[in-house]
Structure formats: C-alpha cells, structure tokens
Amino acid sequence: MTILVTGGAGFIGGNFVLDWLARHDEKLVNLDALTYAGNLETLQTVARHPQHVFVRGDIGDRDGVAALLRQHRPRAVVNFAAESHVDRSIHGPADFIQTNIVGTFNLLECVREYWSGLDGEERAAFRFLHVSTDEVYGTLQAGDAPFAETHRYEPNSPYSASKAASDHLVRAWHHTYGLPVLTTNCSNNYGPYHFPEKLIPLVILNALAGKPLPIYGDGRQVRDWLYVKDHCGAIRRVLEAGVPGETYNVGGWNEKTNLEVVHAICAILDRTRPRADGLGYREQIQFVADRPGHDRRYAIDAGKLERELGWRPEETFDSGIAKTVEWYLANPEWIEHVSSGSYRDWLNKQYG
Ligand code: NAD
Ligand code: DAU
C-alpha cells in the first residue's frame, strides 16, 4: 500500500510526512517542487527511510504526475502542494493561479485517469484528499457565528480566491466524474518547521534577533490557531473515515487577536530567554501598514469533524505555543539554513 503526498517538503506537508512515517509501515511518495517554501532539511531524519520516496516535481507537470501514479499505484493522494502566503499573493498572484488552480486541475485530471483504470475494490477504496483553508469563507465580524462547512465562499485575497477555485474544481470532479474526494478547510497552523515569514515564526525569530515585531494595522484581527500536529491527525482521520464528496472544517477552538498571539510569545521568551537589558520583548512591537484587504476575523466551527469522525485537537494554544517556541530555540541550524538570500529579499520587499 502506498500514499502519494504532494507538497510534503513544506510546513504542514513536512509535519504530515514525519508523523505518517513514524506511525505507519505504508510507503509514502512525496512529490514537491521545492519552491522557496519547500525544504528538504525538514525531512532530513527520513531521507533514508525505506518507506519514503521523495520526488522533486510539479503538480502541474502532467506527464510527470501520470508516470508517478502509474509507477507507485497509490491508494490515496493527499494534496498539500500550494502557494500559501497571503502577502506573497498580494505582491505576485501569478504563481498562485498557476499552482493552486492550474496545478490542482492537472493533478485532478491525472488522478481521474489513474483512478478510472483501477478495478473493483481498489477503485472503491481510492481517496483524493484536498487540503484547504478557512480563508475561502472570507471574513467575519465580531459576534458572527464561526464558519460552518455550509458557509458561502467569499474569498478576499488572491491566495484565498485561488484556494477557493481549487476547492470548486475538487468538488466538481466528484459530482461530475465520481472521483472520491475529501476536502478539509483548516484554520491557521503553527508549530515546528514553519517558514519564518508567517506571523508566529517571524515574531519568535525577530524577537531573539532584537528586531521589530511587525503588527499589521491595529493588531486586533482574529485568527483561529491549530497546532500543526493536530492538523496532521485530522487529515489522517478524514482520510481514514471521511465520506467521499464531503468537506470537513478543521480548527483549534482558539480564537486570538494577533496582538494576543504576539504577547503570548513575548511572555514565553521573557521567561526562557530574558533580554539582556532587563526590558520585555513587547518593547520590540512595532505597528506597521496594514495588509491590503486584510480579513478581520476567522473562526472555525469544527463540530462536524468531532461529531462524525470523533476528532478533536489535543493541544491548547498555551501548550502548543510553548512547544513551538521551544522548538525554534532548539533548532538554530534549521532556521539559519532557511534564512537564505531569497528569504532576506522577501523581508526587504515586505517590510522595507
Ligand atoms: P507551505 O508554503 O509551507 O508549503 C507548500 C509546499 O508545496 C512547499 O514544499 C512547496 O515546495 C510545495 N509546492 C509549491 N508549489 C508546488 C507545485 N507546483 N508542485 C509541487 N509542490 C509544490 O504551505 P503550508 O503552510 O504547509 O500549507 C500546505 C497546504 O495547507 C496548502 O494547500 C495551504 O493552502 C493549506 N493550509 C495551510 C494553512 C497554514 O496555516 N499554513 C492552514 C490551512 C490550510
Ligand atoms: O487561515 C489559514 C491560513 O493561515 C492559511 O490558509 C495560509 O496558508 C496561512 O499562511 C495563514 O494565513 P494568514 O495570512 O492568516 O497567516 P500569516 O501568518 O501571514 O498572518 C497571520 C496574521 O498576522 C494575519 O492577520 C496577518 C498578521 N501579520 C502577519 C505578518 C507576517 C502581522 O500582523 N504581521 C506580520 O508581519
């Protein structure tokens, strides 16, 4: 038995691959284009794992994906591969359209062809799991009910619009062709191996480096935060027991303003790595220009996943953020290596 994972050298995909190989004997083929966000160092401990096959390639490469499916004959495909950073999608949406929409379309077509050729039991058991985001639902006001799976799609950024488009393609491939698809829509993840251009790792690393902690606008935007290992558990559960054609929201029941998140990180660092001058890390907070079209609030109702498949997150925000800060303190090499020239170019472009 084999599963094919795309985007398995990224943040969530990488955590998923590591968790999967630690729990299963099943072979995992990992297809990743190794964009700026893909990092083989995340997979260093499984580089020679007998059940892990890493293939550098693009989900938009039709011949490459078709050949991989023919060669490895997976029982499931889990699609993490995407351009995932909202700010980058504002500076340059083209890659998002290409990978998230055209790439997903290509992957669906290759998988449909492969799945059509399976027989009997294999065909019935096959699953295509598409990993998506809560951002497709748009924004909430304070006091609105959290997003349920039935909430209408109202994406507001090039990133979320491209993910919404991919979700619609996945849905259509089920309704039109019968492809057994599952879609998960998850809130903000955090944890080990998070590329340091997203809020939580950026703040941890800037704090330690004595740099400003940039807060967009008034910092009162709300996100729901889920520890990445909990997301991996939810995906495994949906893959195992989800009903084809269904979508499942995944969330941590942890709504926080961005300021609360940054304050929590500062408080942990004040205890574990106090500043030499005796001041708190909050001193480094700097309010900067807001993100254009910045969604005010995301909140996820993950009740369906709990009721139907019995999944709940294990980490609280306090336990998850403590583990995360600890991981970044313990892994300076990983950080140094991802903080390459291209990463520094991005920081200059975004923050000046
Ligand atoms: P990431 O940017 O860290 O990783 C994406 C990975 O995909 C990278 O390894 C990259 O090299 C690879 N990739 C990009 N384009 C590719 C292509 N054309 N072909 C093959 N590989 C390609 O992203 P992430 O944060 O790990 O997110 C993974 C998935 O989860 C995405 O689909 C994202 O939309 C979704 N998601 C992310 C979050 C979050 O908080 N990070 C929350 C909900 C959903
Ligand atoms: O909600 C799920 C989404 O979460 C995923 O689909 C995306 O792939 C993932 O990147 C994440 O998107 P966000 O835009 O919410 O994550 P980010 O870490 O970029 O920002 C989190 C919040 O912090 C957001 O309100 C913007 C704010 N922010 C971010 C950065 C990088 C700041 O205030 N300052 C910053 O420097």
Short mmCIF file of C-alpha atoms and ligand atoms in Angstrom, two decimals:
data_model
loop_
_atom_site.label_atom_id
_atom_site.label_comp_id
_atom_site.label_asym_id
_atom_site.label_seq_id
_atom_site.Cartn_x
_atom_site.Cartn_y
_atom_site.Cartn_z
CA MET A 1 0.00 0.00 0.00
CA THR A 2 1.20 3.47 -0.86
CA ILE A 3 0.02 7.03 -0.48
CA LEU A 4 1.12 9.97 -2.62
CA VAL A 5 1.60 13.25 -0.78
CA THR A 6 2.16 16.50 -2.68
CA GLY A 7 3.89 19.46 -1.03
CA GLY A 8 5.45 17.20 1.59
CA ALA A 9 8.55 19.36 1.99
CA GLY A 10 6.53 22.37 3.17
CA PHE A 11 5.40 23.27 6.66
CA ILE A 12 2.26 21.17 7.10
CA GLY A 13 3.15 18.56 4.48
CA GLY A 14 6.56 18.06 6.10
CA ASN A 15 5.00 17.54 9.53
CA PHE A 16 2.48 15.17 7.95
CA VAL A 17 5.21 13.09 6.29
CA LEU A 18 7.23 12.83 9.52
CA ASP A 19 4.16 11.82 11.54
CA TRP A 20 2.98 9.35 8.90
CA LEU A 21 6.31 7.54 8.68
CA ALA A 22 6.52 7.37 12.47
CA ARG A 23 3.10 5.70 12.66
CA HIS A 24 2.71 3.56 9.52
CA ASP A 25 4.57 0.90 7.60
CA GLU A 26 2.94 2.13 4.43
CA LYS A 27 5.09 3.62 1.67
CA LEU A 28 4.77 7.37 1.16
CA VAL A 29 5.72 9.01 -2.13
CA ASN A 30 6.40 12.70 -1.60
CA LEU A 31 6.09 14.96 -4.67
CA ASP A 32 7.32 18.50 -4.09
CA ALA A 33 8.60 21.19 -6.44
CA LEU A 34 10.91 22.61 -3.73
CA THR A 35 9.87 26.23 -4.16
CA TYR A 36 11.23 28.76 -1.64
CA ALA A 37 8.78 27.18 0.87
CA GLY A 38 9.93 23.59 0.38
CA ASN A 39 12.84 22.44 2.47
CA LEU A 40 14.48 19.03 2.42
CA GLU A 41 16.11 19.73 5.78
CA THR A 42 12.69 19.29 7.35
CA LEU A 43 12.81 15.72 6.03
CA GLN A 44 16.41 15.03 6.99
CA THR A 45 15.50 12.34 9.56
CA VAL A 46 13.56 10.37 6.93
CA ALA A 47 15.88 10.96 3.98
CA ARG A 48 16.90 7.29 4.01
CA HIS A 49 13.68 5.88 5.41
CA PRO A 50 12.85 2.76 3.36
CA GLN A 51 9.19 3.75 3.06
CA HIS A 52 9.80 7.36 1.97
CA VAL A 53 10.30 8.17 -1.70
CA PHE A 54 11.00 11.84 -2.39
CA VAL A 55 10.44 13.09 -5.94
CA ARG A 56 11.16 16.64 -6.98
CA GLY A 57 8.40 17.67 -9.36
CA ASP A 58 5.49 19.95 -10.09
CA ILE A 59 1.83 19.02 -9.67
CA GLY A 60 1.32 20.94 -12.93
CA ASP A 61 3.52 18.53 -14.89
CA ARG A 62 1.02 16.19 -16.46
CA ASP A 63 3.43 13.57 -17.79
CA GLY A 64 5.44 13.56 -14.56
CA VAL A 65 2.42 13.12 -12.30
CA ALA A 66 0.87 10.48 -14.58
CA ALA A 67 4.12 8.50 -14.61
CA LEU A 68 4.38 8.69 -10.83
CA LEU A 69 0.84 7.37 -10.40
CA ARG A 70 1.48 4.51 -12.85
CA GLN A 71 4.73 3.61 -11.13
CA HIS A 72 3.63 3.72 -7.49
CA ARG A 73 -0.11 2.94 -7.73
CA PRO A 74 -1.16 4.83 -4.58
CA ARG A 75 -4.37 4.04 -2.74
CA ALA A 76 -4.73 7.75 -1.90
CA VAL A 77 -3.41 11.18 -2.83
CA VAL A 78 -3.13 13.95 -0.22
CA ASN A 79 -2.70 17.34 -1.86
CA PHE A 80 -0.82 19.90 0.26
CA ALA A 81 1.08 21.48 -2.66
CA ALA A 82 0.22 25.15 -2.96
CA GLU A 83 1.45 28.67 -2.80
CA SER A 84 0.31 29.50 0.72
CA HIS A 85 1.34 33.02 1.78
CA VAL A 86 -1.30 35.76 1.56
CA ASP A 87 1.27 38.59 1.47
CA ARG A 88 3.16 36.98 -1.40
CA SER A 89 -0.13 36.56 -3.28
CA ILE A 90 -0.67 40.32 -3.00
CA HIS A 91 2.79 41.10 -4.41
CA GLY A 92 2.58 38.47 -7.17
CA PRO A 93 -0.59 36.43 -7.73
CA ALA A 94 0.55 34.60 -10.89
CA ASP A 95 2.24 31.67 -9.10
CA PHE A 96 -0.90 31.22 -7.01
CA ILE A 97 -3.10 30.93 -10.09
CA GLN A 98 -0.62 28.53 -11.67
CA THR A 99 -0.08 26.12 -8.78
CA ASN A 100 -3.29 26.40 -6.79
CA ILE A 101 -5.69 26.41 -9.73
CA VAL A 102 -3.95 25.06 -12.84
CA GLY A 103 -1.80 22.67 -10.79
CA THR A 104 -4.77 21.28 -8.90
CA PHE A 105 -6.69 20.90 -12.17
CA ASN A 106 -3.78 18.97 -13.65
CA LEU A 107 -3.47 16.77 -10.59
CA LEU A 108 -7.20 16.02 -10.66
CA GLU A 109 -7.06 15.06 -14.31
CA CYS A 110 -4.08 12.74 -13.79
CA VAL A 111 -5.71 11.19 -10.75
CA ARG A 112 -9.03 10.76 -12.56
CA GLU A 113 -7.35 8.91 -15.38
CA TYR A 114 -5.42 6.70 -12.97
CA TRP A 115 -8.45 6.03 -10.76
CA SER A 116 -10.64 5.20 -13.80
CA GLY A 117 -8.20 2.43 -14.65
CA LEU A 118 -8.35 0.81 -11.21
CA ASP A 119 -10.59 -2.13 -10.76
CA GLY A 120 -13.14 -3.24 -8.18
CA GLU A 121 -12.01 -2.82 -4.61
CA GLU A 122 -9.04 -0.59 -5.39
CA ARG A 123 -11.27 1.85 -7.22
CA ALA A 124 -13.84 1.91 -4.42
CA ALA A 125 -11.21 2.40 -1.72
CA PHE A 126 -9.26 5.16 -3.51
CA ARG A 127 -9.34 8.70 -2.00
CA PHE A 128 -8.17 12.15 -3.13
CA LEU A 129 -7.84 14.42 -0.10
CA HIS A 130 -7.50 18.13 -0.83
CA VAL A 131 -6.05 20.26 1.97
CA SER A 132 -7.64 23.70 2.00
CA THR A 133 -8.15 26.72 4.20
CA ASP A 134 -10.76 28.61 6.21
CA GLU A 135 -9.81 31.73 4.22
CA VAL A 136 -12.12 30.64 1.38
CA TYR A 137 -15.08 31.69 3.56
CA GLY A 138 -13.98 35.34 3.71
CA THR A 139 -14.18 37.43 6.84
CA LEU A 140 -16.37 37.55 9.95
CA GLN A 141 -17.43 40.40 12.21
CA ALA A 142 -17.10 40.12 15.99
CA GLY A 143 -20.14 38.18 17.24
CA ASP A 144 -20.78 36.30 13.96
CA ALA A 145 -21.09 32.51 14.24
CA PRO A 146 -17.89 30.68 13.26
CA PHE A 147 -17.58 29.28 9.74
CA ALA A 148 -19.52 26.04 9.23
CA GLU A 149 -18.99 23.88 6.14
CA THR A 150 -22.17 25.41 4.70
CA HIS A 151 -20.86 28.98 4.91
CA ARG A 152 -20.76 30.53 1.46
CA TYR A 153 -17.42 31.09 -0.23
CA GLU A 154 -16.32 34.75 -0.17
CA PRO A 155 -12.54 34.77 -0.69
CA ASN A 156 -10.89 38.19 -0.41
CA SER A 157 -7.21 37.74 -1.33
CA PRO A 158 -5.57 36.32 -4.45
CA TYR A 159 -4.42 33.41 -2.26
CA SER A 160 -7.86 32.61 -0.86
CA ALA A 161 -9.51 33.09 -4.26
CA SER A 162 -7.08 30.60 -5.79
CA LYS A 163 -7.73 28.10 -2.99
CA ALA A 164 -11.49 28.61 -3.38
CA ALA A 165 -11.15 27.89 -7.10
CA SER A 166 -9.23 24.69 -6.35
CA ASP A 167 -11.90 23.59 -3.86
CA HIS A 168 -14.56 24.10 -6.53
CA LEU A 169 -12.59 22.02 -9.03
CA VAL A 170 -12.24 19.22 -6.49
CA ARG A 171 -15.97 19.35 -5.76
CA ALA A 172 -16.81 19.29 -9.48
CA TRP A 173 -14.56 16.30 -10.14
CA HIS A 174 -16.61 14.39 -7.57
CA HIS A 175 -20.02 15.46 -8.81
CA THR A 176 -19.22 15.10 -12.49
CA TYR A 177 -16.84 12.16 -12.61
CA GLY A 178 -17.47 10.45 -9.31
CA LEU A 179 -13.87 10.88 -8.12
CA PRO A 180 -13.88 10.00 -4.38
CA VAL A 181 -12.65 13.32 -2.99
CA LEU A 182 -12.42 14.72 0.52
CA THR A 183 -11.75 18.38 1.32
CA THR A 184 -10.53 19.81 4.61
CA ASN A 185 -10.73 23.55 5.39
CA CYS A 186 -8.38 24.40 8.22
CA SER A 187 -7.55 27.47 10.26
CA ASN A 188 -4.07 28.94 10.94
CA ASN A 189 -1.46 26.31 11.76
CA TYR A 190 1.65 26.85 13.86
CA GLY A 191 4.43 24.62 15.15
CA PRO A 192 7.81 23.19 14.09
CA TYR A 193 9.24 23.79 10.60
CA HIS A 194 7.05 26.85 9.94
CA PHE A 195 8.73 29.08 7.37
CA PRO A 196 9.69 32.32 9.17
CA GLU A 197 7.73 34.72 7.01
CA LYS A 198 4.42 33.82 8.70
CA LEU A 199 3.43 35.65 11.88
CA ILE A 200 4.41 33.21 14.66
CA PRO A 201 7.89 32.12 13.50
CA LEU A 202 8.66 35.66 12.29
CA VAL A 203 7.89 37.09 15.71
CA ILE A 204 9.90 34.45 17.58
CA LEU A 205 12.96 34.97 15.39
CA ASN A 206 12.73 38.77 15.22
CA ALA A 207 12.35 38.92 18.99
CA LEU A 208 15.50 36.87 19.53
CA ALA A 209 17.40 38.92 16.93
CA GLY A 210 16.42 42.20 18.61
CA LYS A 211 14.43 43.28 15.56
CA PRO A 212 10.97 44.94 15.42
CA LEU A 213 7.90 42.70 15.79
CA PRO A 214 5.72 43.98 12.92
CA ILE A 215 2.00 44.13 13.63
CA TYR A 216 -0.25 44.97 10.69
CA GLY A 217 -2.82 47.72 11.31
CA ASP A 218 -4.23 47.72 14.86
CA GLY A 219 -3.33 44.06 15.55
CA ARG A 220 -6.91 43.25 16.54
CA GLN A 221 -7.55 40.88 13.63
CA VAL A 222 -8.62 37.47 14.92
CA ARG A 223 -7.38 34.08 13.74
CA ASP A 224 -8.10 30.56 15.00
CA TRP A 225 -4.85 28.73 15.74
CA LEU A 226 -4.26 24.99 15.46
CA TYR A 227 -1.05 23.17 16.38
CA VAL A 228 0.24 21.56 13.18
CA LYS A 229 0.41 18.01 14.61
CA ASP A 230 -3.30 18.27 15.41
CA HIS A 231 -3.96 19.22 11.79
CA CYS A 232 -2.00 16.15 10.67
CA GLY A 233 -4.14 13.99 12.96
CA ALA A 234 -7.32 15.47 11.50
CA ILE A 235 -6.14 14.75 7.95
CA ARG A 236 -5.29 11.14 8.85
CA ARG A 237 -8.75 10.74 10.39
CA VAL A 238 -10.58 12.23 7.38
CA LEU A 239 -8.52 10.08 5.02
CA GLU A 240 -9.45 7.01 7.04
CA ALA A 241 -13.13 7.63 7.64
CA GLY A 242 -14.34 10.71 5.73
CA VAL A 243 -17.28 10.35 3.37
CA PRO A 244 -16.35 11.00 -0.29
CA GLY A 245 -17.72 14.30 -1.54
CA GLU A 246 -17.86 15.77 1.99
CA THR A 247 -15.91 18.74 3.30
CA TYR A 248 -14.65 18.99 6.89
CA ASN A 249 -13.67 22.12 8.79
CA VAL A 250 -10.60 21.73 11.00
CA GLY A 251 -9.84 24.19 13.79
CA GLY A 252 -8.37 24.60 17.23
CA TRP A 253 -11.20 26.40 19.05
CA ASN A 254 -8.51 29.02 19.77
CA GLU A 255 -9.54 32.45 18.59
CA LYS A 256 -6.86 35.04 19.32
CA THR A 257 -6.12 38.55 18.17
CA ASN A 258 -2.72 38.96 16.56
CA LEU A 259 -1.69 41.13 19.49
CA GLU A 260 -2.63 38.36 21.94
CA VAL A 261 -0.52 35.91 19.96
CA VAL A 262 2.48 38.23 19.93
CA HIS A 263 2.08 38.99 23.64
CA ALA A 264 1.99 35.25 24.40
CA ILE A 265 5.27 34.71 22.52
CA CYS A 266 6.88 37.68 24.26
CA ALA A 267 5.82 36.34 27.67
CA ILE A 268 7.37 32.91 26.99
CA LEU A 269 10.62 34.47 25.78
CA ASP A 270 10.70 36.84 28.76
CA ARG A 271 10.75 33.74 30.98
CA THR A 272 13.01 31.48 28.93
CA ARG A 273 15.38 33.94 27.19
CA PRO A 274 15.13 37.26 29.05
CA ARG A 275 16.59 40.27 27.25
CA ALA A 276 19.99 41.35 28.49
CA ASP A 277 18.75 44.89 29.18
CA GLY A 278 16.00 43.61 31.52
CA LEU A 279 13.20 45.01 29.33
CA GLY A 280 10.39 42.84 27.97
CA TYR A 281 10.18 41.69 24.35
CA ARG A 282 6.94 43.68 23.97
CA GLU A 283 9.18 46.74 23.67
CA GLN A 284 10.03 45.49 20.17
CA ILE A 285 6.42 45.60 18.90
CA GLN A 286 6.02 47.99 16.01
CA PHE A 287 2.71 48.77 14.30
CA VAL A 288 3.18 48.83 10.51
CA ALA A 289 0.98 49.42 7.46
CA ASP A 290 -1.97 47.05 7.27
CA ARG A 291 -2.22 44.21 4.75
CA PRO A 292 -4.44 45.34 1.83
CA GLY A 293 -7.88 43.72 2.11
CA HIS A 294 -6.91 42.24 5.49
CA ASP A 295 -9.65 39.87 6.69
CA ARG A 296 -10.79 40.92 10.16
CA ARG A 297 -11.75 37.65 11.76
CA TYR A 298 -11.65 33.93 11.03
CA ALA A 299 -13.32 31.42 13.33
CA ILE A 300 -13.90 27.76 12.62
CA ASP A 301 -16.71 25.50 13.73
CA ALA A 302 -15.00 22.10 13.73
CA GLY A 303 -18.07 20.40 15.24
CA LYS A 304 -18.84 18.22 12.21
CA LEU A 305 -15.43 16.57 12.36
CA GLU A 306 -15.90 15.88 16.06
CA ARG A 307 -19.48 14.59 15.76
CA GLU A 308 -18.98 12.45 12.66
CA LEU A 309 -15.36 11.30 12.90
CA GLY A 310 -14.54 11.82 16.58
CA TRP A 311 -11.61 14.22 16.04
CA ARG A 312 -10.69 16.98 18.48
CA PRO A 313 -7.41 18.87 18.83
CA GLU A 314 -5.11 17.69 21.60
CA GLU A 315 -3.12 20.88 22.17
CA THR A 316 -4.41 24.06 23.76
CA PHE A 317 -2.96 27.31 22.46
CA ASP A 318 -0.84 27.63 25.62
CA SER A 319 0.68 24.15 25.30
CA GLY A 320 1.15 24.44 21.53
CA ILE A 321 2.78 27.85 21.56
CA ALA A 322 5.15 26.80 24.37
CA LYS A 323 6.23 23.74 22.33
CA THR A 324 6.65 25.92 19.25
CA VAL A 325 8.89 28.49 20.92
CA GLU A 326 10.89 25.66 22.47
CA TRP A 327 11.34 24.07 19.02
CA TYR A 328 12.65 27.30 17.49
CA LEU A 329 15.07 27.77 20.37
CA ALA A 330 16.32 24.21 19.93
CA ASN A 331 16.78 24.30 16.14
CA PRO A 332 19.02 27.24 15.20
CA GLU A 333 20.54 25.31 12.29
CA TRP A 334 17.24 24.74 10.51
CA ILE A 335 16.47 28.42 10.95
CA GLU A 336 19.85 29.57 9.73
CA HIS A 337 19.58 27.45 6.60
CA VAL A 338 16.07 28.57 5.63
CA SER A 339 17.02 32.20 6.24
CA SER A 340 18.78 32.28 2.88
CA GLY A 341 19.30 35.13 0.47
CA SER A 342 15.85 34.75 -1.04
CA TYR A 343 14.27 34.95 2.40
CA ARG A 344 16.17 38.16 3.15
CA ASP A 345 15.00 39.57 -0.20
CA TRP A 346 11.41 38.87 0.82
CA LEU A 347 11.82 40.67 4.16
CA ASN A 348 13.19 43.73 2.38
CA LYS A 349 10.31 43.73 -0.11
CA GLN A 350 7.63 43.36 2.56
CA TYR A 351 8.95 45.44 5.46
CA GLY A 352 11.43 47.76 3.75
P1 NAD B 1 3.99 25.83 2.50
O1 NAD B 1 4.03 27.03 1.64
O2 NAD B 1 4.82 25.77 3.72
O3 NAD B 1 4.40 24.52 1.63
C1 NAD B 1 3.92 24.31 0.34
C2 NAD B 1 4.75 23.19 -0.26
O4 NAD B 1 4.25 22.94 -1.58
C3 NAD B 1 6.23 23.54 -0.42
O5 NAD B 1 7.03 22.45 -0.01
C4 NAD B 1 6.40 23.80 -1.90
O6 NAD B 1 7.69 23.49 -2.38
C5 NAD B 1 5.34 22.87 -2.49
N1 NAD B 1 4.87 23.32 -3.81
C6 NAD B 1 4.52 24.58 -4.17
N2 NAD B 1 4.15 24.58 -5.46
C7 NAD B 1 4.23 23.31 -5.90
C8 NAD B 1 3.96 22.68 -7.14
N3 NAD B 1 3.53 23.38 -8.20
N4 NAD B 1 4.14 21.35 -7.25
C9 NAD B 1 4.61 20.63 -6.18
N5 NAD B 1 4.90 21.18 -5.00
C10 NAD B 1 4.70 22.50 -4.85
O7 NAD B 1 2.47 25.60 2.81
P2 NAD B 1 1.78 25.00 4.13
O8 NAD B 1 1.60 26.10 5.10
O9 NAD B 1 2.47 23.78 4.53
O10 NAD B 1 0.34 24.65 3.54
C11 NAD B 1 0.09 23.38 2.95
C12 NAD B 1 -1.35 23.34 2.46
O11 NAD B 1 -2.23 23.60 3.55
C13 NAD B 1 -1.65 24.44 1.43
O12 NAD B 1 -2.52 23.89 0.47
C14 NAD B 1 -2.36 25.53 2.22
O13 NAD B 1 -3.25 26.24 1.41
C15 NAD B 1 -3.08 24.70 3.26
N6 NAD B 1 -3.34 25.37 4.55
C16 NAD B 1 -2.32 26.00 5.22
C17 NAD B 1 -2.58 26.54 6.47
C18 NAD B 1 -1.50 27.23 7.27
O14 NAD B 1 -1.80 27.81 8.32
N7 NAD B 1 -0.23 27.17 6.88
C19 NAD B 1 -3.87 26.48 7.02
C20 NAD B 1 -4.88 25.84 6.29
C21 NAD B 1 -4.60 25.27 5.06
O1 DAU B 2 -6.31 30.76 7.95
C1 DAU B 2 -5.50 29.81 7.33
C2 DAU B 2 -4.36 30.50 6.61
O2 DAU B 2 -3.42 30.89 7.62
C3 DAU B 2 -3.67 29.60 5.58
O3 DAU B 2 -4.58 29.28 4.58
C4 DAU B 2 -2.45 30.31 4.98
O4 DAU B 2 -1.78 29.43 4.11
C5 DAU B 2 -1.52 30.69 6.12
O5 DAU B 2 -0.41 31.40 5.63
C6 DAU B 2 -2.27 31.54 7.16
O6 DAU B 2 -2.61 32.83 6.58
P1 DAU B 2 -2.53 34.18 7.40
O7 DAU B 2 -2.48 35.31 6.46
O8 DAU B 2 -3.59 34.24 8.45
O9 DAU B 2 -1.11 33.93 8.16
P2 DAU B 2 0.07 34.95 8.49
O10 DAU B 2 0.96 34.24 9.46
O11 DAU B 2 0.67 35.53 7.28
O12 DAU B 2 -0.67 36.11 9.29
C7 DAU B 2 -1.40 35.85 10.48
C8 DAU B 2 -1.99 37.17 10.93
O13 DAU B 2 -0.92 38.02 11.38
C9 DAU B 2 -2.70 37.91 9.84
O14 DAU B 2 -3.83 38.59 10.41
C10 DAU B 2 -1.67 38.95 9.36
C11 DAU B 2 -0.88 39.23 10.63
N1 DAU B 2 0.55 39.58 10.44
C12 DAU B 2 1.32 38.76 9.67
C13 DAU B 2 2.65 39.04 9.45
C14 DAU B 2 3.50 38.15 8.58
C15 DAU B 2 1.09 40.69 11.06
O15 DAU B 2 0.38 41.42 11.80
N2 DAU B 2 2.40 40.97 10.86
C16 DAU B 2 3.21 40.21 10.06
O16 DAU B 2 4.42 40.55 9.90
#
